[in-house]
Tab-separated table of C-alpha atoms (C1' of nucleotides) in Angstrom:
chain	number	residue	atom	x	y	z
V	30	MET	CA	0.000	0.000	0.000
V	31	SER	CA	2.678	2.448	-0.873
V	32	ALA	CA	1.022	5.815	-1.189
V	33	LEU	CA	1.633	7.779	-4.339
V	34	VAL	CA	3.011	10.662	-2.345
V	35	VAL	CA	4.238	11.122	1.210
V	36	VAL	CA	4.618	14.197	3.372
V	37	ASP	CA	7.327	14.383	6.028
V	38	PRO	CA	6.127	16.520	8.928
V	39	ASP	CA	9.693	16.859	10.221
V	40	ASP	CA	10.854	18.349	6.942
V	41	PRO	CA	10.665	22.140	7.100
V	42	THR	CA	10.040	22.152	3.372
V	43	PRO	CA	6.483	23.440	2.828
V	44	PRO	CA	4.034	20.564	2.215
V	45	PHE	CA	2.857	21.962	-1.134
V	46	GLU	CA	6.471	21.875	-2.284
V	47	GLN	CA	7.036	18.319	-1.082
V	48	VAL	CA	3.991	17.189	-3.034
V	49	ARG	CA	4.969	19.234	-6.079
V	50	ARG	CA	8.477	17.803	-6.200
V	51	GLN	CA	7.426	14.215	-5.743
V	52	LEU	CA	4.823	14.413	-8.478
V	53	ALA	CA	7.298	16.131	-10.793
V	54	ASP	CA	9.798	13.351	-10.146
V	55	LEU	CA	7.200	10.627	-10.697
V	56	ILE	CA	6.310	12.172	-14.041
V	57	ALA	CA	9.920	12.765	-15.060
V	58	VAL	CA	10.751	9.165	-14.258
V	59	GLY	CA	7.741	7.803	-16.109
V	60	ARG	CA	6.077	6.307	-13.072
V	61	LEU	CA	3.206	8.602	-13.985
V	62	ALA	CA	2.696	8.401	-17.741
V	63	ALA	CA	1.024	10.894	-20.049
V	64	GLY	CA	-2.738	10.722	-19.636
V	65	ASP	CA	-2.552	9.097	-16.207
V	66	ARG	CA	-4.926	10.504	-13.690
V	67	VAL	CA	-3.768	11.995	-10.440
V	68	PRO	CA	-5.868	11.640	-7.265
V	69	PRO	CA	-8.692	14.150	-6.766
V	70	LEU	CA	-7.771	17.122	-4.591
V	71	ARG	CA	-9.943	16.100	-1.670
V	72	GLN	CA	-8.797	12.501	-1.717
V	73	LEU	CA	-5.083	13.277	-1.758
V	74	ALA	CA	-5.545	16.040	0.794
V	75	GLY	CA	-7.399	13.631	3.060
V	76	ASP	CA	-4.783	10.905	2.669
V	77	LEU	CA	-1.940	13.282	3.487
V	78	GLY	CA	-3.733	15.181	6.229
V	79	LEU	CA	-3.456	18.422	4.301
V	80	ALA	CA	-5.942	21.132	3.408
V	81	VAL	CA	-7.452	21.032	-0.048
V	82	GLY	CA	-5.890	24.365	-0.925
V	83	THR	CA	-2.421	23.035	-0.176
V	84	VAL	CA	-2.707	20.167	-2.653
V	85	ALA	CA	-4.440	22.501	-5.085
V	86	ARG	CA	-1.392	24.722	-5.049
V	87	ALA	CA	0.894	21.818	-5.908
V	88	TYR	CA	-1.373	20.878	-8.828
V	89	ARG	CA	-1.608	24.495	-9.925
V	90	GLU	CA	2.159	24.927	-10.098
V	91	LEU	CA	2.587	21.649	-11.941
V	92	GLU	CA	-0.039	22.757	-14.416
V	93	ALA	CA	1.780	26.057	-14.898
V	94	ALA	CA	4.916	24.016	-15.613
V	95	GLY	CA	3.010	22.074	-18.268
V	96	LEU	CA	3.109	18.757	-16.440
V	97	LEU	CA	-0.550	18.473	-15.467
V	98	GLU	CA	-3.898	19.403	-16.961
V	99	SER	CA	-6.926	20.058	-14.770
V	100	ARG	CA	-10.601	20.090	-15.688
V	101	ARG	CA	-13.401	20.841	-13.298
V	102	GLY	CA	-15.355	17.691	-12.726
V	103	GLY	CA	-12.931	15.809	-14.908
V	104	GLY	CA	-10.012	15.487	-12.555
V	105	THR	CA	-6.336	16.184	-13.157
V	106	ARG	CA	-4.152	14.247	-15.569
V	107	VAL	CA	-0.578	14.151	-16.777
V	108	THR	CA	-0.118	16.245	-19.910
V	109	ARG	CA	0.035	14.402	-23.200
V	110	SER	CA	2.986	16.162	-24.716
V	111	ALA	CA	5.845	18.073	-23.178
V	112	ARG	CA	6.117	21.714	-24.004
V	113	PRO	CA	8.995	23.105	-26.028
V	114	VAL	CA	11.790	24.718	-24.075
V	115	THR	CA	11.062	28.420	-23.729
V	116	ASP	CA	13.644	31.058	-22.919
V	117	ASP	CA	12.361	31.363	-19.362
V	118	ARG	CA	12.728	27.675	-18.892
V	119	ARG	CA	16.182	27.752	-20.398
V	120	THR	CA	17.448	30.209	-17.816
V	121	ARG	CA	15.781	28.194	-15.088
V	122	ILE	CA	17.543	25.076	-16.265
V	123	ASP	CA	20.837	26.939	-16.250
V	124	GLU	CA	20.164	27.925	-12.660
V	125	LEU	CA	19.434	24.355	-11.682
V	126	ALA	CA	22.603	23.218	-13.400
V	127	ALA	CA	24.674	25.880	-11.649
V	128	SER	CA	23.247	24.850	-8.300
V	129	TYR	CA	24.016	21.200	-8.954
V	130	VAL	CA	27.574	21.869	-10.096
V	131	ALA	CA	28.265	24.107	-7.109
V	132	ARG	CA	26.970	21.577	-4.632
V	133	ALA	CA	28.735	18.640	-6.245
V	134	ARG	CA	32.005	20.556	-6.283
V	135	ALA	CA	31.480	21.469	-2.647
V	136	LEU	CA	31.364	17.766	-1.876
V	137	GLY	CA	34.847	17.464	-3.277
V	138	ALA	CA	34.046	16.024	-6.673
V	139	ASP	CA	36.235	17.009	-9.573
V	140	ASP	CA	34.583	18.265	-12.737
V	141	ARG	CA	34.935	14.963	-14.554
V	142	VAL	CA	32.909	13.177	-11.894
V	143	VAL	CA	30.349	15.989	-11.822
V	144	GLY	CA	29.723	15.672	-15.543
V	145	GLU	CA	29.704	11.898	-15.631
V	146	ALA	CA	27.120	11.616	-12.904
V	147	VAL	CA	24.712	13.518	-15.128
V	148	GLN	CA	25.631	11.779	-18.386
V	149	ARG	CA	25.064	8.409	-16.753
V	150	LEU	CA	21.442	9.400	-16.191
V	151	LEU	CA	20.886	10.699	-19.691
V	152	GLY	CA	22.024	7.623	-21.586
D	3	MET	CA	36.560	30.410	-5.083
D	4	SER	CA	34.308	27.518	-4.413
D	5	ALA	CA	31.606	28.476	-2.005
D	6	LEU	CA	31.201	26.095	0.891
D	7	VAL	CA	27.442	26.439	0.831
D	8	VAL	CA	24.861	27.810	-1.584
D	9	VAL	CA	21.289	28.989	-1.123
D	10	ASP	CA	18.717	28.756	-3.884
D	11	PRO	CA	16.291	31.686	-3.630
D	12	ASP	CA	13.787	29.900	-5.872
D	13	ASP	CA	13.681	26.909	-3.562
D	14	PRO	CA	10.783	27.287	-1.120
D	15	THR	CA	12.847	25.296	1.369
D	16	PRO	CA	13.703	27.675	4.243
D	17	PRO	CA	17.294	28.987	3.966
D	18	PHE	CA	18.290	27.726	7.417
D	19	GLU	CA	17.291	24.250	6.252
D	20	GLN	CA	19.213	24.508	2.992
D	21	VAL	CA	22.335	25.474	4.938
D	22	ARG	CA	21.748	22.777	7.543
D	23	ARG	CA	21.365	20.043	4.934
D	24	GLN	CA	24.405	21.015	2.934
D	25	LEU	CA	26.644	21.170	5.981
D	26	ALA	CA	25.314	17.812	7.139
D	27	ASP	CA	26.153	16.431	3.692
D	28	LEU	CA	29.650	17.884	3.755
D	29	ILE	CA	30.290	16.283	7.138
D	30	ALA	CA	28.725	12.957	6.207
D	31	VAL	CA	30.871	12.807	3.110
D	32	GLY	CA	34.083	13.782	4.863
D	33	ARG	CA	34.674	17.007	3.007
D	34	LEU	CA	34.437	18.572	6.446
D	35	ALA	CA	36.487	16.386	8.758
D	36	ALA	CA	36.309	16.098	12.539
D	37	GLY	CA	37.881	19.180	14.105
D	38	ASP	CA	37.530	21.277	10.962
D	39	ARG	CA	36.321	24.755	11.548
D	40	VAL	CA	33.171	26.090	9.978
D	41	PRO	CA	32.924	29.758	8.905
D	42	PRO	CA	32.022	32.291	11.615
D	43	LEU	CA	28.314	33.140	11.732
D	44	ARG	CA	28.736	36.667	10.454
D	45	GLN	CA	31.032	35.654	7.633
D	46	LEU	CA	28.797	32.907	6.252
D	47	ALA	CA	25.695	35.048	6.728
D	48	GLY	CA	27.358	37.844	4.783
D	49	ASP	CA	28.480	35.536	1.993
D	50	LEU	CA	25.011	34.061	1.579
D	51	GLY	CA	23.082	37.283	2.052
D	52	LEU	CA	21.327	35.909	5.118
D	53	ALA	CA	20.762	37.256	8.588
D	54	VAL	CA	23.107	36.073	11.332
D	55	GLY	CA	20.228	34.464	13.181
D	56	THR	CA	19.367	32.326	10.170
D	57	VAL	CA	22.830	30.798	9.965
D	58	ALA	CA	22.907	30.545	13.744
D	59	ARG	CA	19.840	28.373	13.617
D	60	ALA	CA	21.453	26.000	11.144
D	61	TYR	CA	24.503	25.708	13.409
D	62	ARG	CA	22.312	25.266	16.476
D	63	GLU	CA	20.399	22.373	14.959
D	64	LEU	CA	23.569	20.695	13.755
D	65	GLU	CA	24.985	21.029	17.252
D	66	ALA	CA	21.846	19.474	18.691
D	67	ALA	CA	22.349	16.626	16.222
D	68	GLY	CA	25.886	16.162	17.528
D	69	LEU	CA	27.593	17.185	14.302
D	70	LEU	CA	28.987	20.546	15.414
D	71	GLU	CA	30.404	22.064	18.572
D	72	SER	CA	30.246	25.797	19.217
D	73	ARG	CA	32.269	27.891	21.644
D	74	ARG	CA	31.871	31.600	22.116
D	75	GLY	CA	34.923	33.291	20.783
D	76	GLY	CA	36.293	29.990	19.633
D	77	GLY	CA	34.179	29.416	16.591
D	78	THR	CA	32.270	26.313	15.530
D	79	ARG	CA	33.908	23.049	14.625
D	80	VAL	CA	32.956	19.570	13.442
D	81	THR	CA	32.557	17.181	16.351
D	82	ARG	CA	35.167	14.492	16.728
D	83	SER	CA	32.533	11.794	17.059
D	84	ALA	CA	30.962	12.897	13.792
D	85	ARG	CA	32.357	10.428	11.331
D	86	PRO	CA	31.847	10.431	7.607
D	87	VAL	CA	29.918	7.587	6.104
D	88	THR	CA	32.703	5.871	4.239
D	89	ASP	CA	32.628	6.533	0.549
D	90	ASP	CA	29.041	7.345	0.046
D	91	ARG	CA	30.295	10.527	-1.463
D	92	ARG	CA	29.727	8.985	-4.848
D	93	THR	CA	26.194	8.056	-3.860
D	94	ARG	CA	25.510	11.556	-2.639
D	95	ILE	CA	26.740	13.103	-5.857
D	96	ASP	CA	24.582	10.699	-7.822
D	97	GLU	CA	21.615	11.809	-5.764
D	98	LEU	CA	22.337	15.440	-6.509
D	99	ALA	CA	22.678	14.644	-10.182
D	100	ALA	CA	19.429	12.664	-10.190
D	101	SER	CA	17.635	15.527	-8.493
D	102	TYR	CA	18.969	18.006	-11.040
D	103	VAL	CA	18.045	15.840	-14.002
D	104	ALA	CA	14.556	15.166	-12.646
D	105	ARG	CA	13.895	18.842	-12.032
D	106	ALA	CA	15.288	19.924	-15.374
D	107	ARG	CA	13.211	17.309	-17.172
D	108	ALA	CA	10.160	18.394	-15.218
D	109	LEU	CA	10.620	21.810	-16.767
D	110	GLY	CA	10.213	20.258	-20.171
D	111	ALA	CA	13.840	20.131	-21.233
D	112	ASP	CA	15.030	17.296	-23.396
D	113	ASP	CA	18.087	15.347	-22.328
D	114	ARG	CA	20.407	17.130	-24.722
D	115	VAL	CA	19.627	20.487	-23.109
D	116	VAL	CA	19.951	19.007	-19.627
D	117	GLY	CA	23.438	17.714	-20.356
D	118	GLU	CA	24.671	20.790	-22.149
D	119	ALA	CA	23.672	23.105	-19.322
D	120	VAL	CA	26.087	21.253	-17.070
D	121	GLN	CA	28.897	20.875	-19.591
D	122	ARG	CA	28.803	24.608	-20.236
D	123	LEU	CA	29.717	25.178	-16.599
D	124	LEU	CA	32.519	22.659	-16.526
D	125	GLY	CA	34.521	24.084	-19.394
O	13	DC	C1'	-32.520	16.153	-17.023
O	14	DG	C1'	-30.518	16.271	-12.222
O	15	DG	C1'	-27.347	14.796	-8.815
O	16	DT	C1'	-22.492	14.014	-8.019
O	17	DT	C1'	-17.805	14.686	-8.618
O	18	DT	C1'	-14.055	17.692	-9.031
O	19	DG	C1'	-11.396	21.831	-9.529
O	20	DT	C1'	-11.290	26.912	-8.386
O	21	DG	C1'	-11.724	30.849	-5.572
O	22	DT	C1'	-12.227	33.559	-1.430
O	23	DC	C1'	-11.587	34.800	3.480
O	24	DA	C1'	-9.677	35.440	8.151
O	25	DA	C1'	-6.865	33.315	11.584
O	26	DT	C1'	-2.694	31.072	12.942
O	27	DG	C1'	1.970	29.852	12.953
O	28	DC	C1'	6.709	29.760	11.217
O	29	DT	C1'	10.790	32.000	9.082
O	30	DT	C1'	13.369	35.782	8.197
O	31	DT	C1'	15.204	40.191	8.960
O	32	DA	C1'	17.697	44.000	11.306
O	33	DA	C1'	19.542	45.966	15.145
O	34	DC	C1'	21.238	45.615	19.373
O	35	DA	C1'	23.193	43.824	23.864
O	36	DC	C1'	25.727	40.328	26.197
O	37	DA	C1'	29.121	36.366	27.279
O	38	DA	C1'	32.925	33.661	26.611
O	39	DA	C1'	37.104	32.425	24.230
O	40	DC	C1'	40.981	34.030	21.684
O	41	DC	C1'	45.309	36.768	20.961
O	42	DG	C1'	48.893	40.292	21.204
X	8	DC	C1'	45.639	42.831	31.032
X	9	DG	C1'	42.613	44.659	27.223
X	10	DG	C1'	40.802	44.582	22.678
X	11	DT	C1'	38.875	41.562	19.258
X	12	DT	C1'	36.490	37.734	17.662
X	13	DT	C1'	32.674	34.819	17.946
X	14	DG	C1'	28.509	32.674	19.501
X	15	DT	C1'	24.059	33.597	21.985
X	16	DG	C1'	19.970	35.973	22.940
X	17	DT	C1'	16.372	39.409	22.498
X	18	DT	C1'	12.942	42.232	20.086
X	19	DA	C1'	9.470	43.873	16.611
X	20	DA	C1'	8.077	43.872	12.025
X	21	DA	C1'	7.260	41.730	7.729
X	22	DG	C1'	6.211	38.004	4.576
X	23	DC	C1'	4.636	33.487	3.414
X	24	DA	C1'	2.339	28.831	4.045
X	25	DT	C1'	-1.269	26.556	5.980
X	26	DT	C1'	-5.712	25.781	7.645
X	27	DG	C1'	-10.821	25.382	7.615
X	28	DA	C1'	-14.945	26.788	5.967
X	29	DC	C1'	-17.589	28.076	2.478
X	30	DA	C1'	-19.396	29.221	-2.229
X	31	DC	C1'	-19.132	28.577	-7.106
X	32	DA	C1'	-18.239	26.397	-11.882
X	33	DA	C1'	-17.684	22.908	-14.989
X	34	DA	C1'	-17.491	18.123	-16.293
X	35	DC	C1'	-19.135	13.620	-15.409
X	36	DC	C1'	-22.738	9.923	-15.042
X	37	DG	C1'	-27.079	7.459	-14.400
DNA sequence: CGGTTTGTGTCAATGCTTTAACACAAACCG
DNA sequence: CGGTTTGTGTTAAAGCATTGACACAAACCG
C-alpha cells in the first residue's frame, strides 16, 4: 500500500512543495505516464492530512509548468505532450545546473565526476 | 573560489534548512572532517546574504544533532565523534545529479539540453 | 434532465521564518 | 591585562504557508 506521495512533517520544506516535487519526479521518471490521472484534490488532501488548498497549489504549479492538466469535474491528468523549451525555462535550467555543479564541487568532486554523474542518467 | 554552501532563492525550502542540509552532507561525506572549523556566523551570513540568526539556527540544529560544537569566541567546529559515512560521497553526488536531471526534465527540457547546461559550466 | 464529482476561488486566523539591530558572554590573541 | 572575535539571545516587524470553511463552476454519469 505504498502511497503515491508522502509528506514528512519533520521536513521544514512546505508541504505543497514536497507534493509538487514528488509528483514532478514521478512524471519525469515515467512512473506517472502521459494521460494518467492523479488523485482528486480532496482525496489526496485527506490521505496526506493536508488542506485542499495546499494540494491545489501543488497541482496548480505543476499545471503552470506544463506537467498536469486540470478540468473541473474531470479530474487532473498528466499532460500528453511536453512543451517546447522556452527562454524562461532555459534560464531556469541553467540555474538548476549551476546549483548542482556548485553543490557537487562542494562535496569534493572534480569536474569529470560531476559531468559523468549527469551523463550516466541521460544515456 | 568555491563556495562552501549555496542557497537557492527559488527553492521554497527555508534557507536555514538549505544550509543545515548542505553542511550535514559535507560532514557525512568527509569534506568537512572532525575538528575542521566552519565559517564564523557573520562571515557565512554575509556571503550568503542571510541574517546572522538564520545561519545561527542551522549551526544550532547541527549542534543538537551532535555534528557541530560551538564555543563563544572559539568558533564552531565539526565534532570528533561525527564520522563520515565511508565513501558514500559517490552516492551523494549521484543523488544530486538525479535531483537536477529530474527537475530539469520536469521543466520540459530534453536530455540534450539538460546535459549541455552542465557541460557549459565545466569548461 | 438532475445529482455528483471535481477543480477553483475567497476569506480570516494562525503559525513559522526571516530580517535587522542591538546587547551580552565567553574564548581568543597580542 | 585589554581589545577583538565569535557565539548567543532578544525584540518587533514583515512576509509566506497553511488551515478550515464556504461558495461557485464545470465536467461527469445514471
